[in-house]
PDB file of C-alpha atoms and ligand atoms in Angstrom:
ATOM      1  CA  UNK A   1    -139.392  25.718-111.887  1.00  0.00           C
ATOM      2  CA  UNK A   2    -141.035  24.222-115.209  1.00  0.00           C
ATOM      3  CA  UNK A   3    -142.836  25.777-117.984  1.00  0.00           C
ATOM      4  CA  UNK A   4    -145.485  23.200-118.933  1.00  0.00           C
ATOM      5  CA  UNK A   5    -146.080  25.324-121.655  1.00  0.00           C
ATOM      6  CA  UNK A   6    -142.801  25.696-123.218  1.00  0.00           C
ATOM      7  CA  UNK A   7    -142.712  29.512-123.537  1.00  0.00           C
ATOM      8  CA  UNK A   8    -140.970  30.537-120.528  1.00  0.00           C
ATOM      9  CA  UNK A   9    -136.831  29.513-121.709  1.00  0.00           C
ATOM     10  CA  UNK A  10    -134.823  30.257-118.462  1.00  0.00           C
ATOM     11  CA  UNK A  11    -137.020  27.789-116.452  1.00  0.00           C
ATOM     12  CA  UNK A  12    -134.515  25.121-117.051  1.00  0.00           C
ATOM     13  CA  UNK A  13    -131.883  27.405-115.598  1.00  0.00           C
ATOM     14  CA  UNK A  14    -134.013  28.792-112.350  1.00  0.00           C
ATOM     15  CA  UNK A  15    -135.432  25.111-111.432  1.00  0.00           C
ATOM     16  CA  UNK A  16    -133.697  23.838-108.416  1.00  0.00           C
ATOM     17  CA  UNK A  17    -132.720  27.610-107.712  1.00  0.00           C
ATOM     18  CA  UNK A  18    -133.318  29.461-104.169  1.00  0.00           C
ATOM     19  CA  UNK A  19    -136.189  31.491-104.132  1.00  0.00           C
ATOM     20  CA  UNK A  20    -135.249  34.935-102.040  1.00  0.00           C
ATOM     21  CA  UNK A  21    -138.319  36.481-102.556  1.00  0.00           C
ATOM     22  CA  UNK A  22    -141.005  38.225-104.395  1.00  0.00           C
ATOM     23  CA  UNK A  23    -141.424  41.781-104.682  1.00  0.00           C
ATOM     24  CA  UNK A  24    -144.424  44.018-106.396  1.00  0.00           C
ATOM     25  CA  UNK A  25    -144.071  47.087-107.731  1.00  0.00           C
ATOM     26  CA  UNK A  26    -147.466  48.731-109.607  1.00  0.00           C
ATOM     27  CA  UNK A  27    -148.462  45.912-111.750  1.00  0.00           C
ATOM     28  CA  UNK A  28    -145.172  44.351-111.637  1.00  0.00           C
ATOM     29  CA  UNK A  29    -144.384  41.325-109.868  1.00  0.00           C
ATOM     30  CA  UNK A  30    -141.167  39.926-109.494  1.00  0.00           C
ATOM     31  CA  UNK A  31    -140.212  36.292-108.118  1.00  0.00           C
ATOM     32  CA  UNK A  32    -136.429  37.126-106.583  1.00  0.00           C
ATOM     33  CA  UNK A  33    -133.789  34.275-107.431  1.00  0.00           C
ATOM     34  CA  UNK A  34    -130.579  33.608-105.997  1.00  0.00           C
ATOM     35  CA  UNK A  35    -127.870  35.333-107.694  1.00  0.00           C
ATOM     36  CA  UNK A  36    -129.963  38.193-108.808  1.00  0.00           C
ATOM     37  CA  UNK A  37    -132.174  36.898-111.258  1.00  0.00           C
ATOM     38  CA  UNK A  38    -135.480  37.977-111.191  1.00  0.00           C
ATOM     39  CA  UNK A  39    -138.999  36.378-113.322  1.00  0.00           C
ATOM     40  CA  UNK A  40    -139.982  39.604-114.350  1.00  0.00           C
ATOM     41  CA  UNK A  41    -144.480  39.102-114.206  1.00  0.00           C
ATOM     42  CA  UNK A  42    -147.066  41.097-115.952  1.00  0.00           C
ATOM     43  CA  UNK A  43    -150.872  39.587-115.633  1.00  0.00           C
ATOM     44  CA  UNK A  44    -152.286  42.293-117.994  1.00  0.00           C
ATOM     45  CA  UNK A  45    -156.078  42.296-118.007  1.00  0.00           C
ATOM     46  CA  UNK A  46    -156.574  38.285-117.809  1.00  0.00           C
ATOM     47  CA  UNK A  47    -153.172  36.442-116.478  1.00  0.00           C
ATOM     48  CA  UNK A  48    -153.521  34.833-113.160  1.00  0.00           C
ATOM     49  CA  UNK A  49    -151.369  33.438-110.900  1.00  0.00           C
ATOM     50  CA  UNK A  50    -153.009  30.241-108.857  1.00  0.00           C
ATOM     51  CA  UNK A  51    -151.301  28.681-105.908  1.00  0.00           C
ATOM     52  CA  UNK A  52    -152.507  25.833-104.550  1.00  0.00           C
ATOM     53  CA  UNK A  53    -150.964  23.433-101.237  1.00  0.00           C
ATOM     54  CA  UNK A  54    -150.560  19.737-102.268  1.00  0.00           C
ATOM     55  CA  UNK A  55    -151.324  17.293-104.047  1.00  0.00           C
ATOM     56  CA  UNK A  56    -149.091  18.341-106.663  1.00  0.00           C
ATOM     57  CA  UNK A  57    -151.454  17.853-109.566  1.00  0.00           C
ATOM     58  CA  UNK A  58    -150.173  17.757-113.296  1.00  0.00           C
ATOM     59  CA  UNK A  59    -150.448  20.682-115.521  1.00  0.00           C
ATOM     60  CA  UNK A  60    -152.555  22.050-118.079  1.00  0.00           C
ATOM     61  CA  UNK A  61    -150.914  22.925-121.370  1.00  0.00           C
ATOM     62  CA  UNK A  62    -151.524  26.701-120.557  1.00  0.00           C
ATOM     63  CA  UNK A  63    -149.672  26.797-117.544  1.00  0.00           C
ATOM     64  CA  UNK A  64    -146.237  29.621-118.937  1.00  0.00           C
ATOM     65  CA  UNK A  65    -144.644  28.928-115.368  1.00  0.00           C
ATOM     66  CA  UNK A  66    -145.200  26.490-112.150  1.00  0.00           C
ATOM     67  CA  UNK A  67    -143.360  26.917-109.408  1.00  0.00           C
ATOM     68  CA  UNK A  68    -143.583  23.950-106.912  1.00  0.00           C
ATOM     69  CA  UNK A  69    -141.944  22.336-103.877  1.00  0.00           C
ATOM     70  CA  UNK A  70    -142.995  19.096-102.296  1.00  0.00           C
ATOM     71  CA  UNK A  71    -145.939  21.272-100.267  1.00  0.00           C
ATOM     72  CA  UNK A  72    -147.481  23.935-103.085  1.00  0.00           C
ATOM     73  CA  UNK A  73    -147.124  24.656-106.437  1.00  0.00           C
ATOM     74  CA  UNK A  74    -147.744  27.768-107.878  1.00  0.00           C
ATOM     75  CA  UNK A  75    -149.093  27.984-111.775  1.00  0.00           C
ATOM     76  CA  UNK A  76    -149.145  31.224-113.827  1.00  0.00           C
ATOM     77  CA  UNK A  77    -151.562  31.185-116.990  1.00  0.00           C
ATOM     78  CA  UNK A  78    -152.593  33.801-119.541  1.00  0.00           C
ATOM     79  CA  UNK A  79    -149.765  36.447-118.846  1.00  0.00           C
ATOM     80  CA  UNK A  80    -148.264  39.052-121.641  1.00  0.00           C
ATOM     81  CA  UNK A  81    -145.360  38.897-119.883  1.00  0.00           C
ATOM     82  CA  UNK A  82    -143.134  36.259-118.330  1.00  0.00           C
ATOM     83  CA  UNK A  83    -139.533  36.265-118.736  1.00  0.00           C
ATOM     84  CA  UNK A  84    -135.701  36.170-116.246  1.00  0.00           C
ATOM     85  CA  UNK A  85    -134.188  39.523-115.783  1.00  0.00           C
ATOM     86  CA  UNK A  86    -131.304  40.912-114.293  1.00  0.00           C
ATOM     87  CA  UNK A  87    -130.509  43.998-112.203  1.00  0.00           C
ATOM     88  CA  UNK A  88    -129.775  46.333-115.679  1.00  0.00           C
ATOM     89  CA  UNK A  89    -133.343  45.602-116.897  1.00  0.00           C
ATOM     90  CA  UNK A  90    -135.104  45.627-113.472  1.00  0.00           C
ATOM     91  CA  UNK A  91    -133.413  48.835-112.568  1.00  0.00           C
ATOM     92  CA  UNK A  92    -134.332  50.679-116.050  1.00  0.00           C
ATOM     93  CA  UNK A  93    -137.751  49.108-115.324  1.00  0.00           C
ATOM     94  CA  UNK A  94    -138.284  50.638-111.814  1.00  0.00           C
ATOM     95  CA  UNK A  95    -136.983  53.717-113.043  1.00  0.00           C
ATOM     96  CA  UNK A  96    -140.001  54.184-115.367  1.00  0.00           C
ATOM     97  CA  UNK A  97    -142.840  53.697-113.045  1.00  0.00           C
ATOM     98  CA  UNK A  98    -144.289  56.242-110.419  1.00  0.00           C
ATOM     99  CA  UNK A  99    -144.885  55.753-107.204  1.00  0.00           C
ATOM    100  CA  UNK A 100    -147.180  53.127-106.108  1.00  0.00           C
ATOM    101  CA  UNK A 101    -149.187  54.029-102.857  1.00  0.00           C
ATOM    102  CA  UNK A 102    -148.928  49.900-102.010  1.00  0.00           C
ATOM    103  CA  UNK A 103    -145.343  50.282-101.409  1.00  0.00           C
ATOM    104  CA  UNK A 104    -144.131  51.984 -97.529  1.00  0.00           C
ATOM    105  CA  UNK A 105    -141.186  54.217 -99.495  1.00  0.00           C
ATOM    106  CA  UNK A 106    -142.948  55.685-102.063  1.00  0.00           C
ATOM    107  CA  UNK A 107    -143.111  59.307-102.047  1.00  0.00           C
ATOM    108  CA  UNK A 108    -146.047  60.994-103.250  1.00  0.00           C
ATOM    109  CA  UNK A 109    -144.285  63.576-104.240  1.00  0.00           C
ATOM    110  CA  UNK A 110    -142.892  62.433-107.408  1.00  0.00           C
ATOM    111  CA  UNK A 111    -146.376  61.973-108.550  1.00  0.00           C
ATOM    112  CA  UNK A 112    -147.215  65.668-107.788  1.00  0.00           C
ATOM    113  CA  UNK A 113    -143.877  66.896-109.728  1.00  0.00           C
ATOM    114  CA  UNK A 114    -145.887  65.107-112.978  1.00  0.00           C
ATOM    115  CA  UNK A 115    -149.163  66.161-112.189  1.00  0.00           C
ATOM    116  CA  UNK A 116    -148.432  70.009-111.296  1.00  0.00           C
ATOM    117  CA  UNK A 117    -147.156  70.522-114.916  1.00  0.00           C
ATOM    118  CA  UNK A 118    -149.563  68.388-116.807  1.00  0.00           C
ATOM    119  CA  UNK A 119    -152.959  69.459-119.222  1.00  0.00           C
ATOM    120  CA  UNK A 120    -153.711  65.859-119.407  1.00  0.00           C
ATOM    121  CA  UNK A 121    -157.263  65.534-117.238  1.00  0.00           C
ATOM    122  CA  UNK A 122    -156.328  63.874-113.580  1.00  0.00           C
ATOM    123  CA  UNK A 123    -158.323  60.811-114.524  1.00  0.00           C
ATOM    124  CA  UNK A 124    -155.966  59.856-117.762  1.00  0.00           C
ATOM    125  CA  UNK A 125    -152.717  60.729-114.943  1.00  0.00           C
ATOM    126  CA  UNK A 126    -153.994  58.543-112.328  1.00  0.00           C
ATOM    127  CA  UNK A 127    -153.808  55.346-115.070  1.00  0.00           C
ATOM    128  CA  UNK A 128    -150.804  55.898-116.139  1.00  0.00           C
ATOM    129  CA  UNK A 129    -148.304  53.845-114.747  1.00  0.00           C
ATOM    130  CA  UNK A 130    -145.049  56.826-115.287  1.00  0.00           C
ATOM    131  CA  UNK A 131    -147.129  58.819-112.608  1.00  0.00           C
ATOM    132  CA  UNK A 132    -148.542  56.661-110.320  1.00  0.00           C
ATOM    133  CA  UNK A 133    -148.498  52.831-109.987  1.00  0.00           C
ATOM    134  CA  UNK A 134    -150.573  50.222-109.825  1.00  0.00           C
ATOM    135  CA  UNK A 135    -153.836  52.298-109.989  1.00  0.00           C
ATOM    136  CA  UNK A 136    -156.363  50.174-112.355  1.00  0.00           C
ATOM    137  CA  UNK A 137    -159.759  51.353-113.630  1.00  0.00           C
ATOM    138  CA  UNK A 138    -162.019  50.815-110.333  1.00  0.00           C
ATOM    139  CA  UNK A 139    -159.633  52.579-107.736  1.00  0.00           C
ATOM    140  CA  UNK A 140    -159.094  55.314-110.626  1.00  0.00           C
ATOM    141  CA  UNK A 141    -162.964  55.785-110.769  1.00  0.00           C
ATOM    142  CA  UNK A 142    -163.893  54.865-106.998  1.00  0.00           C
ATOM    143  CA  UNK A 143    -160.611  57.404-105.638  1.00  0.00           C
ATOM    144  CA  UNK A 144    -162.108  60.066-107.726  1.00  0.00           C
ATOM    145  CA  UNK A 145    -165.562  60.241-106.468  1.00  0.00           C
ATOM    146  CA  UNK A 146    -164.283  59.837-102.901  1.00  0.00           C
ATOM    147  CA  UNK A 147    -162.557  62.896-103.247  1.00  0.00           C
ATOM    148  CA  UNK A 148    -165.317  64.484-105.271  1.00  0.00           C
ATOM    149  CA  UNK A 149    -163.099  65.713-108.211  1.00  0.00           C
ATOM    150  CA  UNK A 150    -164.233  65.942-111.447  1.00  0.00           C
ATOM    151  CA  UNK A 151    -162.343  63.327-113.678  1.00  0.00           C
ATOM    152  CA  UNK A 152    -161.593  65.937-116.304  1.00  0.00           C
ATOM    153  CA  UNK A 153    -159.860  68.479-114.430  1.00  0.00           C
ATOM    154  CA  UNK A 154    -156.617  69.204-115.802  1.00  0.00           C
ATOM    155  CA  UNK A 155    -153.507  68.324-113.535  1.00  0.00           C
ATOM    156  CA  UNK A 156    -152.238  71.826-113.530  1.00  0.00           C
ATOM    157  CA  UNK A 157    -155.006  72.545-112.121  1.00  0.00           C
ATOM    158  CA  UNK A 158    -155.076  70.449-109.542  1.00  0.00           C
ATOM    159  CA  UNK A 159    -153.568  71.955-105.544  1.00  0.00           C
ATOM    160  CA  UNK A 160    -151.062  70.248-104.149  1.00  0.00           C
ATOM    161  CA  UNK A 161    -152.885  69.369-100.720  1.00  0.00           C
ATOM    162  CA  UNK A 162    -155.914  67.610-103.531  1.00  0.00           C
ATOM    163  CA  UNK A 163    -153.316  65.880-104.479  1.00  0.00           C
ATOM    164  CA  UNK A 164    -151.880  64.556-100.898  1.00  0.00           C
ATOM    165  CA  UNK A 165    -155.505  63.971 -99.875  1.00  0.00           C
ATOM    166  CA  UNK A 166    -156.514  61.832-103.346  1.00  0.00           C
ATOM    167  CA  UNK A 167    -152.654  60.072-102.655  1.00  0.00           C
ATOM    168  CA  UNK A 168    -154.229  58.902 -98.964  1.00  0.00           C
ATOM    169  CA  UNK A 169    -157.361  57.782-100.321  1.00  0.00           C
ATOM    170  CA  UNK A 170    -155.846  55.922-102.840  1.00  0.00           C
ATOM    171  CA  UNK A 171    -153.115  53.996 -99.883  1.00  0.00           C
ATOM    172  CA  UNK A 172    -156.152  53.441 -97.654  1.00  0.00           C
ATOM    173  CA  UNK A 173    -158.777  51.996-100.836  1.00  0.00           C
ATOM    174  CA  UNK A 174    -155.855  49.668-102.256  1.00  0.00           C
ATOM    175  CA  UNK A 175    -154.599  48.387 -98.700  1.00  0.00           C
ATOM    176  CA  UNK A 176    -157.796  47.866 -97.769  1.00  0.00           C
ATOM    177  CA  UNK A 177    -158.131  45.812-101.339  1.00  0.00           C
ATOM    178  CA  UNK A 178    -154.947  43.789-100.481  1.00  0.00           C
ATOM    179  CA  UNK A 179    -156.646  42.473 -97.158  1.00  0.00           C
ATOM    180  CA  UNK A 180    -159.808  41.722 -98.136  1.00  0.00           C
ATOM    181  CA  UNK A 181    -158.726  40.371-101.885  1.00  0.00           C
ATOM    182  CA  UNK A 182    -161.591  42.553-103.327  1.00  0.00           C
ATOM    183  CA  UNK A 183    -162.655  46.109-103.709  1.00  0.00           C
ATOM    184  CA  UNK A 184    -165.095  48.030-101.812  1.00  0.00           C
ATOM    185  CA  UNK A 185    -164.923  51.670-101.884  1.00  0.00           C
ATOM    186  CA  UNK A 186    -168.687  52.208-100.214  1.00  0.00           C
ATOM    187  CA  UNK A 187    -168.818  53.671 -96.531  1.00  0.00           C
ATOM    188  CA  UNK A 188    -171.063  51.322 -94.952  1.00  0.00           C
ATOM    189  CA  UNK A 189    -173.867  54.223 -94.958  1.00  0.00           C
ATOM    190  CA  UNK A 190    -174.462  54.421 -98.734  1.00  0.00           C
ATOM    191  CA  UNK A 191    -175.122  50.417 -98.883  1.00  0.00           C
ATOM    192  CA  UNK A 192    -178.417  48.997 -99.454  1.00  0.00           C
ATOM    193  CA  UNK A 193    -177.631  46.864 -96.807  1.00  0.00           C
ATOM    194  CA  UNK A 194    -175.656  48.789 -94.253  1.00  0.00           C
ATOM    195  CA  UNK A 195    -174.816  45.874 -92.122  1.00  0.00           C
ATOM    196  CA  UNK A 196    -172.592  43.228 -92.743  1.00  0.00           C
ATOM    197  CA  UNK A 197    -170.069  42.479 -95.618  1.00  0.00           C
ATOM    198  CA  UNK A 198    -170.759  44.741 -98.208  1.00  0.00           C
ATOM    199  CA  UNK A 199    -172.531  42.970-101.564  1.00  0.00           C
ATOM    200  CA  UNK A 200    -170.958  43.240-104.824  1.00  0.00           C
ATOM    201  CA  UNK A 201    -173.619  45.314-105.777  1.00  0.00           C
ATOM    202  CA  UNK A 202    -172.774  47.547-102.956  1.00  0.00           C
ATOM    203  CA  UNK A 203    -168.925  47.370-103.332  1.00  0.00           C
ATOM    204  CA  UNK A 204    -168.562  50.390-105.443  1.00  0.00           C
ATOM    205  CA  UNK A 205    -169.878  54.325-105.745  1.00  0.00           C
ATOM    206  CA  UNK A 206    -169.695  55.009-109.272  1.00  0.00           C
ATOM    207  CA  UNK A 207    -167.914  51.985-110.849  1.00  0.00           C
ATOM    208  CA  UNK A 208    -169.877  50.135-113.535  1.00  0.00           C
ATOM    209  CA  UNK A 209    -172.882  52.224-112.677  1.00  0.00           C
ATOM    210  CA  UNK A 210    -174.090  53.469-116.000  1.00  0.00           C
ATOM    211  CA  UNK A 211    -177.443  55.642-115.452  1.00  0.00           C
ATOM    212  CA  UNK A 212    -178.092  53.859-112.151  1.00  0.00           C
ATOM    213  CA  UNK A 213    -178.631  56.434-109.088  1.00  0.00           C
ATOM    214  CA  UNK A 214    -175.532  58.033-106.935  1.00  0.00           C
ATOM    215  CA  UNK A 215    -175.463  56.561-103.440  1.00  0.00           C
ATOM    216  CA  UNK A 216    -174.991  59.837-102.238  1.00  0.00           C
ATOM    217  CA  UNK A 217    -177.258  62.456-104.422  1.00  0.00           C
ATOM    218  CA  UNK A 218    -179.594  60.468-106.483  1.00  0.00           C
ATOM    219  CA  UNK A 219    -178.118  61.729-109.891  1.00  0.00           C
ATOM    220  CA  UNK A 220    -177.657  59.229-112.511  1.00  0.00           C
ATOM    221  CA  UNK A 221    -173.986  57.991-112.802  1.00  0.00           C
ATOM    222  CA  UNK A 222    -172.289  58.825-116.117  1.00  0.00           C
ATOM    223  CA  UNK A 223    -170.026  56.641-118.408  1.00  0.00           C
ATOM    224  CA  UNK A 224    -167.408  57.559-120.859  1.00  0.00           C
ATOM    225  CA  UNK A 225    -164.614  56.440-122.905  1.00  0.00           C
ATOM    226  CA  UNK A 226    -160.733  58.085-122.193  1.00  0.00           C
ATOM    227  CA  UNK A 227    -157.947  56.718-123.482  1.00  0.00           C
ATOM    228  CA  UNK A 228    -158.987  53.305-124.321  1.00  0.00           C
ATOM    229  CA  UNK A 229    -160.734  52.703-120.645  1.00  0.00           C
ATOM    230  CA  UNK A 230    -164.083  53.546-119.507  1.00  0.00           C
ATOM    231  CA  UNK A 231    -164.454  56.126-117.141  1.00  0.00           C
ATOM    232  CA  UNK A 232    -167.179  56.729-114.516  1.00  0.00           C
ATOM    233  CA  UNK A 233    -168.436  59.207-112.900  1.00  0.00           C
ATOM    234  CA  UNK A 234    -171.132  61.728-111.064  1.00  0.00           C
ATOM    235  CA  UNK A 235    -171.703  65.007-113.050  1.00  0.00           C
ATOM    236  CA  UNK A 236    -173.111  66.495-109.643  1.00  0.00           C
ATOM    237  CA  UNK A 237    -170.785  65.263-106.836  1.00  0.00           C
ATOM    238  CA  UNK A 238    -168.027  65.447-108.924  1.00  0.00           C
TER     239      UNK A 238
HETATM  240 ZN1  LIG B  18    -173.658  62.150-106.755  1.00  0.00          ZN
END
């Protein structure tokens, strides 16, 4: 464990350490030490984490952490947040973050408890990370269209079996993201091109769409700001 950068202090005292494993939760990934110590990760909007198998090649200045053995290294650039925690912080940090439909234990339910008694509109609950997550700005738009809700319904408003049917959709888009390493939310029938991989121009329904046509009804897809993101949508399917 090094820090070519110098930011990242406890990689003195982790390097040489057994690595137990590494654990996601939302946004937050966690590289498990021996005698529970945990690098606490958050990529924000342009961290990334680059792992590459042999040659071991040296640095760049920007690298915060590198993990490496004698067959990969693993570098870590351009995170907010990089730093050794123990089970205190990790637990208080878990205990703040909804469920996140990547993870087989989570329980939907907790979401719904948040959502049943809330006037914010379901697209501002569905980023934020106390009620569900892991959920970023595609999945929020893509998950939303799918189930052909309009973004600014209120989450009182929303039934219970919307909910469990959105919380689905949601497992099944992001899984499916895992595997492939990209999203597509299209059904193979709204492509241009139907067969085959699906194009990045095809990969999404509403998603970076501004005034270009729905797949589904023609109508021109709509774009707004909420809360700091940009939200899109279709005023007739949804
Ligand atoms: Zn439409």
């Amino acid at each position: 464990v090094t820090s070519p950068q110098g930011r990242f202090d406890a990689a003195a005292l982790l390097d040489g350490e057994l690595l137990e494993d590494t654990e996601a939760f939302g946004k937050h990934l966690m590289y498990r030490f021996s005698g529970e110590r945990w690098v606490h990760i958050h990529l924000g909007l342009f961290g990334k984490i680059r792992t590459v198998h042999t040659p071991v090649d040296t640095p760049r200045e920007t690298v915060r952490l590198r993990l490496s053995t004698d067959q990969w290294f693993t570098d870590l650039v351009g995170a907010p947040r990089c730093a050794m925690i123990g089970p205190d912080e990790r637990a208080t940090l878990l205990e703040r973050l909804g469920p996140d439909p990547l993870r087989p234990e989570a329980d939907p339910h907790e979401a719904w408890t948040r959502i049943a008694r809330s006037r914010q509109p379901v697209a501002a609950l569905l980023m934020n990370q106390q009620v569900v997550a892991g959920v970023g700005n595609v999945f929020r738009a893509e998950v939303l269209f799918r189930s052909g809700l309009n973004p600014f319904v209120e989450g009182r408003a929303l039934p219970q079996d919307g909910w469990n049917a959105l919380w689905e959709d949601l497992r099944r888009l992001m899984r499916a993201g895992v595997r492939a390493n990209r999203i597509v939310s299209t059904r193979p029938e709204h492509r241009e091109r139907r067969r085959g991989r699906a194009r990045r121009s095809d990969a999404t329904y509403v998603y970076g769409r501004t005034d270009e046509p729905c797949r589904v009804c023609g109508t021109l897809i709509r774009r707004t700001d909420l809360m700091g993101r940009r939200l899109y949508w279709c005023p007739s399917c949804q």
